[in-house]
PDB file of C-alpha atoms in Angstrom:
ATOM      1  CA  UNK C 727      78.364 -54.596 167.786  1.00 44.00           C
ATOM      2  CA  UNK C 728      76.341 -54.244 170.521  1.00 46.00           C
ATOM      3  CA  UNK C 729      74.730 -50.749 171.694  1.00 42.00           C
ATOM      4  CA  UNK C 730      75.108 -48.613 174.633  1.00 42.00           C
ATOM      5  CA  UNK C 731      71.897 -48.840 176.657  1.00 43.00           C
ATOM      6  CA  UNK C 732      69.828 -45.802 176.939  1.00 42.00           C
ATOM      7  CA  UNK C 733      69.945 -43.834 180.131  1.00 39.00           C
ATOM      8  CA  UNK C 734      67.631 -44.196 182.436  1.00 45.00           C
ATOM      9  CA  UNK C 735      64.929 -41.480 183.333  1.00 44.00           C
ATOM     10  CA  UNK C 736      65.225 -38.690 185.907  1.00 46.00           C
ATOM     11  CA  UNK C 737      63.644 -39.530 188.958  1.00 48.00           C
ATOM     12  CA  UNK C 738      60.063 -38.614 189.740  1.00 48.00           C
ATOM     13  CA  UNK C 739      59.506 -37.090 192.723  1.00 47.00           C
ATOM     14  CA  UNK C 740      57.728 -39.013 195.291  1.00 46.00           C
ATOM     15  CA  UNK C 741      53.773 -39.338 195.174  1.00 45.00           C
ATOM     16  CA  UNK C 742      52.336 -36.826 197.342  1.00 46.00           C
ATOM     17  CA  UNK C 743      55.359 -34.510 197.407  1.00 56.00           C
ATOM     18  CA  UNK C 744      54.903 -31.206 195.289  1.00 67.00           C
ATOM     19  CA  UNK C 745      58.412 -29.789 193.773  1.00 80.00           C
ATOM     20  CA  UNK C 746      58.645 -26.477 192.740  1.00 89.00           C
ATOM     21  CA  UNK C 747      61.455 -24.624 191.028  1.00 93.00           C
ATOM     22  CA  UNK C 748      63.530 -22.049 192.021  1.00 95.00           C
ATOM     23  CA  UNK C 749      61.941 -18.326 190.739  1.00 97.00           C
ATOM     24  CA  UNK C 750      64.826 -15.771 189.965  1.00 97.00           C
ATOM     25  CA  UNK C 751      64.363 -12.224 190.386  1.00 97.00           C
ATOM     26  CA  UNK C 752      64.527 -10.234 187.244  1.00 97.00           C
ATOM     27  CA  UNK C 753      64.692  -6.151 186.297  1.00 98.00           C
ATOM     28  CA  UNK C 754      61.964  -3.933 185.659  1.00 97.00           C
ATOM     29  CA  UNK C 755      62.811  -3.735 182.142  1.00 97.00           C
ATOM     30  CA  UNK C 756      63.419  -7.433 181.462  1.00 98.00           C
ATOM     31  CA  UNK C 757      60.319  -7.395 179.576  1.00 98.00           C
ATOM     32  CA  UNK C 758      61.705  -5.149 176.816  1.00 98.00           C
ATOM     33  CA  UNK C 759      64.889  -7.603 176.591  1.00 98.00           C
ATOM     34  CA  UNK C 760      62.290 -10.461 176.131  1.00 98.00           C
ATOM     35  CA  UNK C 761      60.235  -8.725 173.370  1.00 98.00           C
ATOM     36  CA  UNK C 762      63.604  -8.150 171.666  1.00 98.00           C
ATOM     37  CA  UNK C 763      64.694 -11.897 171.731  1.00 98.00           C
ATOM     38  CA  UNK C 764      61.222 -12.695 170.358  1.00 97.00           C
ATOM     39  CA  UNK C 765      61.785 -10.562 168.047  1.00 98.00           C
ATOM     40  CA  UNK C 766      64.921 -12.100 166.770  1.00 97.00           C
ATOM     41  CA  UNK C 767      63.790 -15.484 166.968  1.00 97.00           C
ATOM     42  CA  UNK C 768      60.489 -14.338 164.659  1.00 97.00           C
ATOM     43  CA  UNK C 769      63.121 -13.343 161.917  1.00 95.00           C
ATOM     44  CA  UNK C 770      65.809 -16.127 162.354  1.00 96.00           C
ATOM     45  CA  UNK C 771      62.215 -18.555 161.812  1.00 96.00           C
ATOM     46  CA  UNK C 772      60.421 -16.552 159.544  1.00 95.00           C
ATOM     47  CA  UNK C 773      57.538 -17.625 157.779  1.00 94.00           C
ATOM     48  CA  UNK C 774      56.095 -20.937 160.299  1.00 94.00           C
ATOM     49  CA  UNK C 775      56.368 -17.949 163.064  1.00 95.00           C
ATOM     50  CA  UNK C 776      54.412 -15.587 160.688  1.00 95.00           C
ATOM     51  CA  UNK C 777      51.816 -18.914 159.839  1.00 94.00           C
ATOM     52  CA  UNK C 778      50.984 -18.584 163.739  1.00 91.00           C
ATOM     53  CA  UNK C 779      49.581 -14.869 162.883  1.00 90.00           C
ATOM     54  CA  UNK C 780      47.793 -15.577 160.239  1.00 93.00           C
ATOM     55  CA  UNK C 781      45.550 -18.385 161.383  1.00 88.00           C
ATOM     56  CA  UNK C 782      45.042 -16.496 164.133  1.00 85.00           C
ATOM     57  CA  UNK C 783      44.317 -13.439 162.659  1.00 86.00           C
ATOM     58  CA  UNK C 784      42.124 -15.358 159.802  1.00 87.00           C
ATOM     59  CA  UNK C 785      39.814 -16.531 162.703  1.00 81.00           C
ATOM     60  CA  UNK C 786      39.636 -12.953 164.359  1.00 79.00           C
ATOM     61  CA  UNK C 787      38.396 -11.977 160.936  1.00 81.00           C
ATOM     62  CA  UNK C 788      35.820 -14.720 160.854  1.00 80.00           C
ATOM     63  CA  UNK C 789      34.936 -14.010 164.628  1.00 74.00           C
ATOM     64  CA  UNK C 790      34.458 -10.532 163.892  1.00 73.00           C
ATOM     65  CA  UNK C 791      32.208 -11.703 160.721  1.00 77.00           C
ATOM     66  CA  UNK C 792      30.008 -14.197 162.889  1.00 70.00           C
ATOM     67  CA  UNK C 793      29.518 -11.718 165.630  1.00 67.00           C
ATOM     68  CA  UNK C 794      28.259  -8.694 163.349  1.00 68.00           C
ATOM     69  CA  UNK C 795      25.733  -6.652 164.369  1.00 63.00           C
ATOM     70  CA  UNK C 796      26.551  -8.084 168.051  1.00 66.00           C
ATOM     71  CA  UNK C 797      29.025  -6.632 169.396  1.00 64.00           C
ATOM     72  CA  UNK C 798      28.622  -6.877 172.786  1.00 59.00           C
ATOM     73  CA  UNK C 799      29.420 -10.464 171.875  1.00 63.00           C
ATOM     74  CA  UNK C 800      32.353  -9.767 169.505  1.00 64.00           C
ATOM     75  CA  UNK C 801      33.958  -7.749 172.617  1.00 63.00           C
ATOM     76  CA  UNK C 802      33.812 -10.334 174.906  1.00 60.00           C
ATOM     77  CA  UNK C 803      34.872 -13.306 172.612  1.00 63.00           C
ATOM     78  CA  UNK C 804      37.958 -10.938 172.020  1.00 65.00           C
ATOM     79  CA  UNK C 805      38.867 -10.359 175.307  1.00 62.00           C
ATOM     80  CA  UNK C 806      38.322 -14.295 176.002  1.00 61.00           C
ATOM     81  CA  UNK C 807      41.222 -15.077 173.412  1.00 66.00           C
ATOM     82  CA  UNK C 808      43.663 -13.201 175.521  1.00 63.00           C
ATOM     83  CA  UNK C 809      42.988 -15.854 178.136  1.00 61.00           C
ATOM     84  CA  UNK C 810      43.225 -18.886 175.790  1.00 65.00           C
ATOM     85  CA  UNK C 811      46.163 -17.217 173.885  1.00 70.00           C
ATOM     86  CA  UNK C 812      49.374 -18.790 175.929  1.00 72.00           C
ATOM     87  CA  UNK C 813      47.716 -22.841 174.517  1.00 75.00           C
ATOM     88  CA  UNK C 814      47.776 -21.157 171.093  1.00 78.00           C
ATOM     89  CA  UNK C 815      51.209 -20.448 171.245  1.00 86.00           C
ATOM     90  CA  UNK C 816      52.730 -23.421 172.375  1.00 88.00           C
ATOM     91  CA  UNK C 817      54.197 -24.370 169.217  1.00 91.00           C
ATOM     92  CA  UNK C 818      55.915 -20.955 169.276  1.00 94.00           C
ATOM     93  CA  UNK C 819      57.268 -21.915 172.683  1.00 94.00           C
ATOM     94  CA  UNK C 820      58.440 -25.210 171.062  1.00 93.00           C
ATOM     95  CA  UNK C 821      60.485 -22.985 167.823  1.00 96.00           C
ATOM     96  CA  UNK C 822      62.088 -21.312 170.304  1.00 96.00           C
ATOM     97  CA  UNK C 823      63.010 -24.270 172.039  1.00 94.00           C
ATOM     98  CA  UNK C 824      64.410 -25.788 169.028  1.00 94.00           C
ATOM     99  CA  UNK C 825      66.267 -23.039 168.394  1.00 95.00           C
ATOM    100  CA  UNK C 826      67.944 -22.711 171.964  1.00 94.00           C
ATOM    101  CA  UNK C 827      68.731 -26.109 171.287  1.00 92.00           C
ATOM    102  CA  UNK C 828      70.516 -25.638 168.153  1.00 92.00           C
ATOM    103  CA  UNK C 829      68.068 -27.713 166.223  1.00 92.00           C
ATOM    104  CA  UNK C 830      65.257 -27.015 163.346  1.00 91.00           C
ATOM    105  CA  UNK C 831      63.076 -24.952 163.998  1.00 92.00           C
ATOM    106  CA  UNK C 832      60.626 -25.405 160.761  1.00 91.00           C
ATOM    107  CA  UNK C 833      57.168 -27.027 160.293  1.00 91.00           C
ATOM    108  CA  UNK C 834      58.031 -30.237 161.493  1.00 90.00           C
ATOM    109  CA  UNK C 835      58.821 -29.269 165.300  1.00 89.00           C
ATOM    110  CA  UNK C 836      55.104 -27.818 164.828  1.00 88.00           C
ATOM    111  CA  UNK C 837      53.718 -30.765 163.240  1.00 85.00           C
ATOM    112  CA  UNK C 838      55.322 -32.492 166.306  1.00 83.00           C
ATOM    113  CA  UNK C 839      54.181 -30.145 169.050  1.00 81.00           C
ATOM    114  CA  UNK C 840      50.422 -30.600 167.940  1.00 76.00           C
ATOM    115  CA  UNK C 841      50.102 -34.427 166.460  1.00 74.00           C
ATOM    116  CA  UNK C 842      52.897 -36.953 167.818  1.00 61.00           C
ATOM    117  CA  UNK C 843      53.503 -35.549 171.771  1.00 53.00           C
ATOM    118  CA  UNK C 844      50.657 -37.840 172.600  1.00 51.00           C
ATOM    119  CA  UNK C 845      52.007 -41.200 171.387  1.00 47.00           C
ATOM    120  CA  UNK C 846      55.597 -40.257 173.526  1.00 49.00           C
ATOM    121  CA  UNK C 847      56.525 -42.689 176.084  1.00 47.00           C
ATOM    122  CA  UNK C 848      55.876 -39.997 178.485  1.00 46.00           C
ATOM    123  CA  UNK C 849      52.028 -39.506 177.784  1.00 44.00           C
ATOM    124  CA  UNK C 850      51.071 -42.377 180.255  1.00 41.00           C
ATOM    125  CA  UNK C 851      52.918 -40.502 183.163  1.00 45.00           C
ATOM    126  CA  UNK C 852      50.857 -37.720 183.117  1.00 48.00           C
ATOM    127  CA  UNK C 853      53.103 -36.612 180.535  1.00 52.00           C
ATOM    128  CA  UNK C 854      52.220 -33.818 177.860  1.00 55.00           C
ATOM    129  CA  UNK C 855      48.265 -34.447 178.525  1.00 61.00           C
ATOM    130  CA  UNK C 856      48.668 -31.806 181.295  1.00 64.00           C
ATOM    131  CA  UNK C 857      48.997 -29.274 178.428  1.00 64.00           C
ATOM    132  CA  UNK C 858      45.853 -30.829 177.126  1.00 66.00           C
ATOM    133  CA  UNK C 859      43.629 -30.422 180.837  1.00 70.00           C
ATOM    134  CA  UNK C 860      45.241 -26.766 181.161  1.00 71.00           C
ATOM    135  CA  UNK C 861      44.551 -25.438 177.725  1.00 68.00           C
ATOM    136  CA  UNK C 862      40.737 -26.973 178.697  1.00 70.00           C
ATOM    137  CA  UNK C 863      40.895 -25.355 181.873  1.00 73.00           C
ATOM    138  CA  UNK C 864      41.836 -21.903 179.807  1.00 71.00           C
ATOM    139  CA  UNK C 865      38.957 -22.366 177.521  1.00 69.00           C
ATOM    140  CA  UNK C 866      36.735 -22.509 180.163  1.00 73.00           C
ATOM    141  CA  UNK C 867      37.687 -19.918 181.560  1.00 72.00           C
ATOM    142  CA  UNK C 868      37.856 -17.904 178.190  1.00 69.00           C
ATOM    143  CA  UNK C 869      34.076 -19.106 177.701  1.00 71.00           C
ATOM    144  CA  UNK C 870      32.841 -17.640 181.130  1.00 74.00           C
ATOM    145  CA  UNK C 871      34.570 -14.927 180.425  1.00 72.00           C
ATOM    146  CA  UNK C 872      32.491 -14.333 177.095  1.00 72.00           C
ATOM    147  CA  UNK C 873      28.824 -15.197 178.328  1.00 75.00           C
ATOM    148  CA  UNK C 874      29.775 -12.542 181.247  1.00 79.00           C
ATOM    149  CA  UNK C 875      30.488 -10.041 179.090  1.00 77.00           C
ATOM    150  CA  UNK C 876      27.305 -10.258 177.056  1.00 76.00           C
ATOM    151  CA  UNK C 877      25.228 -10.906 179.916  1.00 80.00           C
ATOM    152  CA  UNK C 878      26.223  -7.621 181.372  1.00 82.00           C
ATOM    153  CA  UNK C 879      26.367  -5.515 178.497  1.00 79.00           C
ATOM    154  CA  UNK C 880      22.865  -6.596 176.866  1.00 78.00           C
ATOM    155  CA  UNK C 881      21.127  -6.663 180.717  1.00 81.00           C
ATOM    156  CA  UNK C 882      22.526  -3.243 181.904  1.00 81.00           C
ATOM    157  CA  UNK C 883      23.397  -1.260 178.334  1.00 82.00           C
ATOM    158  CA  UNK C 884      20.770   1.899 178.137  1.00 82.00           C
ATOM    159  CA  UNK C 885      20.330   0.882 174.607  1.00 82.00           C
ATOM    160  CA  UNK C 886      21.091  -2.034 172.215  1.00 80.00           C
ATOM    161  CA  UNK C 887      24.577  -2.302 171.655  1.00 76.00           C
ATOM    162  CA  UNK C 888      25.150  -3.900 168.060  1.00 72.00           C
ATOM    163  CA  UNK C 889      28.167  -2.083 166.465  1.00 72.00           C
ATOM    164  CA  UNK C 890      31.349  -0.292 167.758  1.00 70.00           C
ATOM    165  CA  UNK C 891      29.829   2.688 167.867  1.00 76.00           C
ATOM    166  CA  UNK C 892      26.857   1.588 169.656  1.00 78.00           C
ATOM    167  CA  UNK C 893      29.710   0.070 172.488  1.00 76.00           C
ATOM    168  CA  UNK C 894      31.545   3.292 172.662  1.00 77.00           C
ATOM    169  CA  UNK C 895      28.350   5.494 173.079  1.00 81.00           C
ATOM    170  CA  UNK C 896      26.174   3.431 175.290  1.00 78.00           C
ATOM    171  CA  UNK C 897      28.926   1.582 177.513  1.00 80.00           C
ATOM    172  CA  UNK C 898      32.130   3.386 176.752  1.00 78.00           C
ATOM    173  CA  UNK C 899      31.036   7.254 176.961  1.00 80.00           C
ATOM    174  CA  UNK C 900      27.350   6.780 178.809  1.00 77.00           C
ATOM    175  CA  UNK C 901      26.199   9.566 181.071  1.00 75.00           C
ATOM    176  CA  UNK C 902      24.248   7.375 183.757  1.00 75.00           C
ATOM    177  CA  UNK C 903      25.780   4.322 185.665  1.00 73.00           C
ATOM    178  CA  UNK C 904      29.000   2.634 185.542  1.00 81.00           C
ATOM    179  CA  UNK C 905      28.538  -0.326 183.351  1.00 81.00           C
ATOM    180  CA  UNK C 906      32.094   0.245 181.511  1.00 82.00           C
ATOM    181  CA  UNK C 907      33.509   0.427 184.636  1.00 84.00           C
ATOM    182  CA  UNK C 908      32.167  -2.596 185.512  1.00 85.00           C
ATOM    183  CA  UNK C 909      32.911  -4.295 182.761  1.00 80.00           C
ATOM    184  CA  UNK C 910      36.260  -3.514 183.156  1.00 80.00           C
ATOM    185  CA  UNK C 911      36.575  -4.597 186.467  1.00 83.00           C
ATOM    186  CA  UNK C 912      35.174  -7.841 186.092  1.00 81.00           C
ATOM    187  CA  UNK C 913      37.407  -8.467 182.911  1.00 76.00           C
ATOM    188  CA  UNK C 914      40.184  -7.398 185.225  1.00 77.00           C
ATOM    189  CA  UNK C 915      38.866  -9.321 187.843  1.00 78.00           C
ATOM    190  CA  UNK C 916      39.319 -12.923 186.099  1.00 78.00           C
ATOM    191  CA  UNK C 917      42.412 -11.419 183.972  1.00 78.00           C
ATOM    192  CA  UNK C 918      44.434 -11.119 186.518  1.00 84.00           C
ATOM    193  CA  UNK C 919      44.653 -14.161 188.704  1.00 86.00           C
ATOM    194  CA  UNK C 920      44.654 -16.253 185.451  1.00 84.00           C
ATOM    195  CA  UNK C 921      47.604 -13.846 183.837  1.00 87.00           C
ATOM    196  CA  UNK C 922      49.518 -14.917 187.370  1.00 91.00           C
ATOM    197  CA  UNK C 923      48.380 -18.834 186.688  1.00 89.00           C
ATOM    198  CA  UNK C 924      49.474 -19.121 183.274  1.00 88.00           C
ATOM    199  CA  UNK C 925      52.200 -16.545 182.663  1.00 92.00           C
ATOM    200  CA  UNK C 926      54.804 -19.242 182.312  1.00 94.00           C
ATOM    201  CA  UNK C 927      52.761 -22.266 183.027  1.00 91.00           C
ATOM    202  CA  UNK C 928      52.305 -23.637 179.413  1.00 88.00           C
ATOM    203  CA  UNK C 929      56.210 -22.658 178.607  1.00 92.00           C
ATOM    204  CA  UNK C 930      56.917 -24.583 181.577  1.00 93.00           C
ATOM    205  CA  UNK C 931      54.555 -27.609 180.833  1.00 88.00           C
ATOM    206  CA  UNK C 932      56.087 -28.088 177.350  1.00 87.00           C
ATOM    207  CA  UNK C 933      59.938 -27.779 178.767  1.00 90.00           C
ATOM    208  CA  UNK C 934      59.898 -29.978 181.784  1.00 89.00           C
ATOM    209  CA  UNK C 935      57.938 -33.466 183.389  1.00 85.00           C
ATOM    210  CA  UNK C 936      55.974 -31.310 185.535  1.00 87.00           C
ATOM    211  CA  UNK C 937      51.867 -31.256 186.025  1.00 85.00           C
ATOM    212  CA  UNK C 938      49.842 -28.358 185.786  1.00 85.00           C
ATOM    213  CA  UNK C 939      49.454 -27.634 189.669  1.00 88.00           C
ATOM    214  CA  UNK C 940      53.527 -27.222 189.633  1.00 91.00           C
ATOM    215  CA  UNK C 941      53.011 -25.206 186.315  1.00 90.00           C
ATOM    216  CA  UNK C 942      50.259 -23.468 188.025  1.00 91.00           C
ATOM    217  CA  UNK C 943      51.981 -22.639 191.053  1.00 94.00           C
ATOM    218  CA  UNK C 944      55.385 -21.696 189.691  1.00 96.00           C
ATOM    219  CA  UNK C 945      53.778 -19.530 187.676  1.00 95.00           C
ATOM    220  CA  UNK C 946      52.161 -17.257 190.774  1.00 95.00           C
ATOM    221  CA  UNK C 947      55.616 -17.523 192.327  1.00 97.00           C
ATOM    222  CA  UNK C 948      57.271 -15.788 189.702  1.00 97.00           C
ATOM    223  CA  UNK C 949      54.254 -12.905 189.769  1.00 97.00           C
ATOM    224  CA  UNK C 950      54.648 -13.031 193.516  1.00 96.00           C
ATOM    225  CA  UNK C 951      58.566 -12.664 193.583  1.00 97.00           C
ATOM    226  CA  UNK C 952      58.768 -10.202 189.922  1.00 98.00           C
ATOM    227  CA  UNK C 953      55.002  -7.932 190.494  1.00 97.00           C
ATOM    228  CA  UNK C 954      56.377  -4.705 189.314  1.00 97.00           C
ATOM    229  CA  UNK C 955      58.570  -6.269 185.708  1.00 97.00           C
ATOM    230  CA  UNK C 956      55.445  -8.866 185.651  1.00 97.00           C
ATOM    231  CA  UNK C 957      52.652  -6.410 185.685  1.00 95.00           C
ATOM    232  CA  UNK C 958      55.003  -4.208 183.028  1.00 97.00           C
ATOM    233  CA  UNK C 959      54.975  -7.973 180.945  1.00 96.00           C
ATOM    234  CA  UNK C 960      51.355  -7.769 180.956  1.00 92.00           C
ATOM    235  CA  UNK C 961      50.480  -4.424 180.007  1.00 92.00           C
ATOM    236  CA  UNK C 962      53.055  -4.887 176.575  1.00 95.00           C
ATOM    237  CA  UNK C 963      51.190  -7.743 176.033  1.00 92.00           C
ATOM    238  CA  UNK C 964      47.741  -6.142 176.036  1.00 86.00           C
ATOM    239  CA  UNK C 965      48.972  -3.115 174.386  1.00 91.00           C
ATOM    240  CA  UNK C 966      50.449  -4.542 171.625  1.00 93.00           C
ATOM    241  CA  UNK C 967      47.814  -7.029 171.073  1.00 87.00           C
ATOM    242  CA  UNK C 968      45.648  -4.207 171.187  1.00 83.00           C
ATOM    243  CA  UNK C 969      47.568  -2.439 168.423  1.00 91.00           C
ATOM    244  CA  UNK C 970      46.848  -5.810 166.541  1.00 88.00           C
ATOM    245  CA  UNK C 971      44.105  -5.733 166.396  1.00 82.00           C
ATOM    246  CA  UNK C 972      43.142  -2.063 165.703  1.00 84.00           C
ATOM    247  CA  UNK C 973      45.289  -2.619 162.810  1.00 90.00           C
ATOM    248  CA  UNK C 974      42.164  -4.006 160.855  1.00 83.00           C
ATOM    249  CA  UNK C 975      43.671  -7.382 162.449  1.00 84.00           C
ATOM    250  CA  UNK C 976      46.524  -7.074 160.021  1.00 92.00           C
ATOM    251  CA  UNK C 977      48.968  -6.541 162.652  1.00 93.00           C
ATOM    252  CA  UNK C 978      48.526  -9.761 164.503  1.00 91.00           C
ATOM    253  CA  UNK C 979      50.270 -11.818 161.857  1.00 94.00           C
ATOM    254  CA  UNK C 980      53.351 -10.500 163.749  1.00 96.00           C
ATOM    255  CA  UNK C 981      52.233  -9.270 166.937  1.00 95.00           C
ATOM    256  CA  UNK C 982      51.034 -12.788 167.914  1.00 92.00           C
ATOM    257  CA  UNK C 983      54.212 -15.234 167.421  1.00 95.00           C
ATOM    258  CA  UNK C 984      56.538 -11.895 168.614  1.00 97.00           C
ATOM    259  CA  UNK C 985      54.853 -12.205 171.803  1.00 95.00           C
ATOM    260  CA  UNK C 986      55.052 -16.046 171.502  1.00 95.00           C
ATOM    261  CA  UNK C 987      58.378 -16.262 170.906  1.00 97.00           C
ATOM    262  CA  UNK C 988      59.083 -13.320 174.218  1.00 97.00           C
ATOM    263  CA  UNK C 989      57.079 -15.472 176.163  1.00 96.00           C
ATOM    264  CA  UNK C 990      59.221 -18.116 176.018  1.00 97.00           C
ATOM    265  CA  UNK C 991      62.245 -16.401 176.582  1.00 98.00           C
ATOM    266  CA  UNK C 992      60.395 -14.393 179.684  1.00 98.00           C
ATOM    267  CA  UNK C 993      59.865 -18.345 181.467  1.00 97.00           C
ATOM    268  CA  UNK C 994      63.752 -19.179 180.516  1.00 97.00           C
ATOM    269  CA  UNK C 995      64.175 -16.106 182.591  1.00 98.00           C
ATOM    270  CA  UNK C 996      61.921 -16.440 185.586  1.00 98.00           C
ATOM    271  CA  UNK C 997      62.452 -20.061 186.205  1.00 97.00           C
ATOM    272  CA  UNK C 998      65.509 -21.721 187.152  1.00 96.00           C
ATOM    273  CA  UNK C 999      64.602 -25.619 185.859  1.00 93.00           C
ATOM    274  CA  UNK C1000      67.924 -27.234 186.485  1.00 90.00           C
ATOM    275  CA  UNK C1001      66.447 -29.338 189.278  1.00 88.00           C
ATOM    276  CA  UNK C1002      63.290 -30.710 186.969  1.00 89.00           C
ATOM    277  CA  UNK C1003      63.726 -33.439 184.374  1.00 86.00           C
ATOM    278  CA  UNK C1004      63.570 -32.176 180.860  1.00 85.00           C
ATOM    279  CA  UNK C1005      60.183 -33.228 178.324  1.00 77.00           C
ATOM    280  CA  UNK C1006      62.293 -34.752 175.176  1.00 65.00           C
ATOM    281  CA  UNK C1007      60.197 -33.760 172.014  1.00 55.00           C
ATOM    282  CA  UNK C1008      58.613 -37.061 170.818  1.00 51.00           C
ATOM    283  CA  UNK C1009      60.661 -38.293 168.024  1.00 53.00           C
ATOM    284  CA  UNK C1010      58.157 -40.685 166.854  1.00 44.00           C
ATOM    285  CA  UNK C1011      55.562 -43.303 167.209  1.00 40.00           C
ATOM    286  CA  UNK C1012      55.959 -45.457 170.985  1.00 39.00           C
TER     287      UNK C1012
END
């Protein structure tokens, strides 16, 4: 009996020509609606969500052990994993995905997501290696972000800054200069434009057969077109991970696949992917 041929590919756009998705505009308090369907989708997965938090939270607890007695360095390295946090999550992008779908959404779509995406017939057309080069990009970023930090708290703190306390009395609360300020405005100062690069960038990578300058690119259009619900987005997500981690840590194990899970459901909402050919999940080997 003979079988039906498989159907072809989408098209690829033309080389040299740059397609970019249509951005919809969204309410002010969209973000809300998008923590509450991450919130259902944490509970309808349950514990591989929750294993997200964990790890996650297991290496804050060892970066917080490494960096004792430092932390100038421990506040930086923290602040640097907001910026590398959206690769983290992609397998939390890909559960919700499977769920949209109607399909599993267990250990094996996360086995999938990290191990097999490279040996898909897709990985030779620039394929799901663009996650790879961004989520390097992000690290970099992350890192410069870190050795900035230090190098302005140990060069310009009145006194050595080694413990929370020391941060809170000698940068935080100091009576001379503006080094907090500072510090703060640099953070904010690289924060921002990468917030606007990667907001729905990796989402968007995973989902569709684009590259990372149209992930890059769509992702500052939906800033540009959404500023007011987007800079709302990015405040939950600082205060809540900011809860997380005051919470000994302990409250990361959800915080951190919540706003996983919200995140995906904010780029189903911003970005209008009809016209872009879908990324299959790799089934298998080649």
């Amino acid at each position: 009996m003979p079988t039906a041929a498989p159907s072809p590919l989408p098209p690829r756009p033309p080389r040299g020509t740059l397609h970019l998705p249509d951005v919809r505009h969204v309410a002010l308090s969209a973000p809300l609606h998008w923590l509450a369907l991450g919130w259902r989708d944490l509970w309808r997965i349950g514990w591989p969500s929750l294993l997200h938090g964990l790890v996650l939270a297991a290496f804050g607890a060892l970066l917080a052990w490494a960096a004792r007695g430092q932390f100038w360095l421990l506040a930086g390295a923290f602040s640097g994993f907001m910026v590398v946090a959206p690769v983290l999550a992609t397998s939390l992008y890909a559960l919700s995905r499977a769920l949209e779908h109607g399909e599993p959404a267990n250990m094996r779509t996360i086995f999938k997501t990290w191990t097999r995406w490279q040996y898909s017939r897709f990985a030779a057309q620039g394929g799901y290696w663009a996650l790879v080069r961004f989520g390097l990009l992000l690290s970099l970023a992350g890192t410069g972000w870190v050795l900035t930090s230090a190098a302005l708290i140990t060069a310009l703190a009145p006194a050595p800054v080694h413990t929370p306390a020391d941060f809170v009395n000698h940068v935080v609360l100091a009576r001379q200069g503006y080094l907090f300020e500072l510090w703060l405005f640099m953070g904010g100062l690289m924060a921002a434009p990468l917030f606007a690069s990667s907001v729905v960038a990796m989402p968007l990578l995973l989902d569709r057969r684009v590259d990372v300058m149209q992930a890059v690119l769509t992702s500052w259009q939906a800033v540009l077109t959404n500023p007011a619900a987007l800079a709302l987005w990015a405040a939950l997500i600082m205060g809540l991970t900011l809860l997380g981690m005051a919470t000994a840590l302990l409250g990361l194990i959800v915080v951190v696949p919540w706003l996983g899970h919200a995140s995906w459901h904010a780029y189903r909402a911003l970005v209008d992917t009809r016209a872009l050919p879908e990324r299959l999940p790799p089934e298998g080997g080649r």
